[in-house]
Amino acid sequence: MRKKNQNFSVDLVEQDQQLQVLVDGEMIGYIEKSARGFNGVFGKQTVINQAKSQDQALQEILASYNLYA
């Protein structure tokens, strides 16, 4: 992933019924399954409710961190 000419590693770790999103080893958010899809949380703020897939929720979290493929 990139951010202004810098490269970052993104890891996904499943723990406690949620998929944690780590950038360079630091957790920036998580994805959890809900009744109608997936919720993406960046820090303490929900950035997407009812995403159709984990990938869609992940993209929203990374965009909130200003990371793009």
PDB file of C-alpha atoms in Angstrom:
ATOM      1  CA  MET A   1       0.000   0.000   0.000  1.00  0.00           C
ATOM      2  CA  ARG A   2       1.183   3.533  -0.652  1.00  0.00           C
ATOM      3  CA  LYS A   3       0.920   6.941   0.898  1.00  0.00           C
ATOM      4  CA  LYS A   4       2.797   9.857  -0.693  1.00  0.00           C
ATOM      5  CA  ASN A   5       5.807   7.943  -2.045  1.00  0.00           C
ATOM      6  CA  GLN A   6       6.001   5.715   1.030  1.00  0.00           C
ATOM      7  CA  ASN A   7       5.232   2.011   1.196  1.00  0.00           C
ATOM      8  CA  PHE A   8       3.412   0.348   4.078  1.00  0.00           C
ATOM      9  CA  SER A   9       2.699  -3.268   4.895  1.00  0.00           C
ATOM     10  CA  VAL A  10      -0.900  -4.170   5.671  1.00  0.00           C
ATOM     11  CA  ASP A  11      -1.716  -7.279   7.694  1.00  0.00           C
ATOM     12  CA  LEU A  12      -5.039  -8.797   8.650  1.00  0.00           C
ATOM     13  CA  VAL A  13      -5.264 -10.720  11.931  1.00  0.00           C
ATOM     14  CA  GLU A  14      -8.379 -12.561  13.053  1.00  0.00           C
ATOM     15  CA  GLN A  15      -8.895 -12.232  16.790  1.00  0.00           C
ATOM     16  CA  ASP A  16     -11.906 -12.162  19.127  1.00  0.00           C
ATOM     17  CA  GLN A  17     -14.547 -12.489  16.372  1.00  0.00           C
ATOM     18  CA  GLN A  18     -13.128  -9.552  14.410  1.00  0.00           C
ATOM     19  CA  LEU A  19     -10.595  -9.018  11.663  1.00  0.00           C
ATOM     20  CA  GLN A  20      -7.987  -6.529  12.834  1.00  0.00           C
ATOM     21  CA  VAL A  21      -6.321  -4.265  10.260  1.00  0.00           C
ATOM     22  CA  LEU A  22      -2.659  -3.567  10.995  1.00  0.00           C
ATOM     23  CA  VAL A  23      -0.433  -1.109   9.122  1.00  0.00           C
ATOM     24  CA  ASP A  24       3.263  -1.676   9.773  1.00  0.00           C
ATOM     25  CA  GLY A  25       2.316  -3.749  12.821  1.00  0.00           C
ATOM     26  CA  GLU A  26       0.048  -1.104  14.393  1.00  0.00           C
ATOM     27  CA  MET A  27      -3.700  -1.712  14.585  1.00  0.00           C
ATOM     28  CA  ILE A  28      -5.625   1.083  12.862  1.00  0.00           C
ATOM     29  CA  GLY A  29      -9.066  -0.517  12.800  1.00  0.00           C
ATOM     30  CA  TYR A  30     -11.077  -3.679  12.530  1.00  0.00           C
ATOM     31  CA  ILE A  31     -13.851  -5.378  10.600  1.00  0.00           C
ATOM     32  CA  GLU A  32     -16.687  -7.189  12.314  1.00  0.00           C
ATOM     33  CA  LYS A  33     -19.578  -9.203  10.928  1.00  0.00           C
ATOM     34  CA  SER A  34     -23.021  -7.751  11.543  1.00  0.00           C
ATOM     35  CA  ALA A  35     -26.514  -8.990  10.811  1.00  0.00           C
ATOM     36  CA  ARG A  36     -26.540  -7.252   7.406  1.00  0.00           C
ATOM     37  CA  GLY A  37     -22.926  -7.514   6.281  1.00  0.00           C
ATOM     38  CA  PHE A  38     -19.715  -6.101   7.692  1.00  0.00           C
ATOM     39  CA  ASN A  39     -18.855  -3.007   9.713  1.00  0.00           C
ATOM     40  CA  GLY A  40     -15.531  -1.245   9.235  1.00  0.00           C
ATOM     41  CA  VAL A  41     -14.123   0.701  12.168  1.00  0.00           C
ATOM     42  CA  PHE A  42     -11.165   3.097  11.888  1.00  0.00           C
ATOM     43  CA  GLY A  43      -9.826   4.001  15.326  1.00  0.00           C
ATOM     44  CA  LYS A  44     -13.027   4.438  17.314  1.00  0.00           C
ATOM     45  CA  GLN A  45     -15.162   5.676  14.424  1.00  0.00           C
ATOM     46  CA  THR A  46     -17.304   3.467  12.205  1.00  0.00           C
ATOM     47  CA  VAL A  47     -16.448   4.324   8.598  1.00  0.00           C
ATOM     48  CA  ILE A  48     -18.857   1.917   6.905  1.00  0.00           C
ATOM     49  CA  ASN A  49     -21.950   0.041   8.045  1.00  0.00           C
ATOM     50  CA  GLN A  50     -23.408  -2.874   6.155  1.00  0.00           C
ATOM     51  CA  ALA A  51     -20.547  -3.388   3.708  1.00  0.00           C
ATOM     52  CA  LYS A  52     -21.302  -6.238   1.320  1.00  0.00           C
ATOM     53  CA  SER A  53     -17.888  -7.827   1.828  1.00  0.00           C
ATOM     54  CA  GLN A  54     -14.858  -7.720   4.086  1.00  0.00           C
ATOM     55  CA  ASP A  55     -12.888  -6.314   1.161  1.00  0.00           C
ATOM     56  CA  GLN A  56     -15.237  -3.332   0.832  1.00  0.00           C
ATOM     57  CA  ALA A  57     -14.942  -2.623   4.570  1.00  0.00           C
ATOM     58  CA  LEU A  58     -11.145  -2.964   4.347  1.00  0.00           C
ATOM     59  CA  GLN A  59     -10.950  -0.475   1.463  1.00  0.00           C
ATOM     60  CA  GLU A  60     -12.932   2.088   3.479  1.00  0.00           C
ATOM     61  CA  ILE A  61     -10.658   1.678   6.502  1.00  0.00           C
ATOM     62  CA  LEU A  62      -7.520   2.064   4.369  1.00  0.00           C
ATOM     63  CA  ALA A  63      -8.972   5.091   2.579  1.00  0.00           C
ATOM     64  CA  SER A  64      -9.621   6.690   5.979  1.00  0.00           C
ATOM     65  CA  TYR A  65      -5.911   6.178   6.708  1.00  0.00           C
ATOM     66  CA  ASN A  66      -5.107   7.653   3.259  1.00  0.00           C
ATOM     67  CA  LEU A  67      -3.650   4.398   1.934  1.00  0.00           C
ATOM     68  CA  TYR A  68      -4.294   3.290  -1.625  1.00  0.00           C
ATOM     69  CA  ALA A  69      -3.125   0.344  -3.706  1.00  0.00           C
TER      70      ALA A  69
END
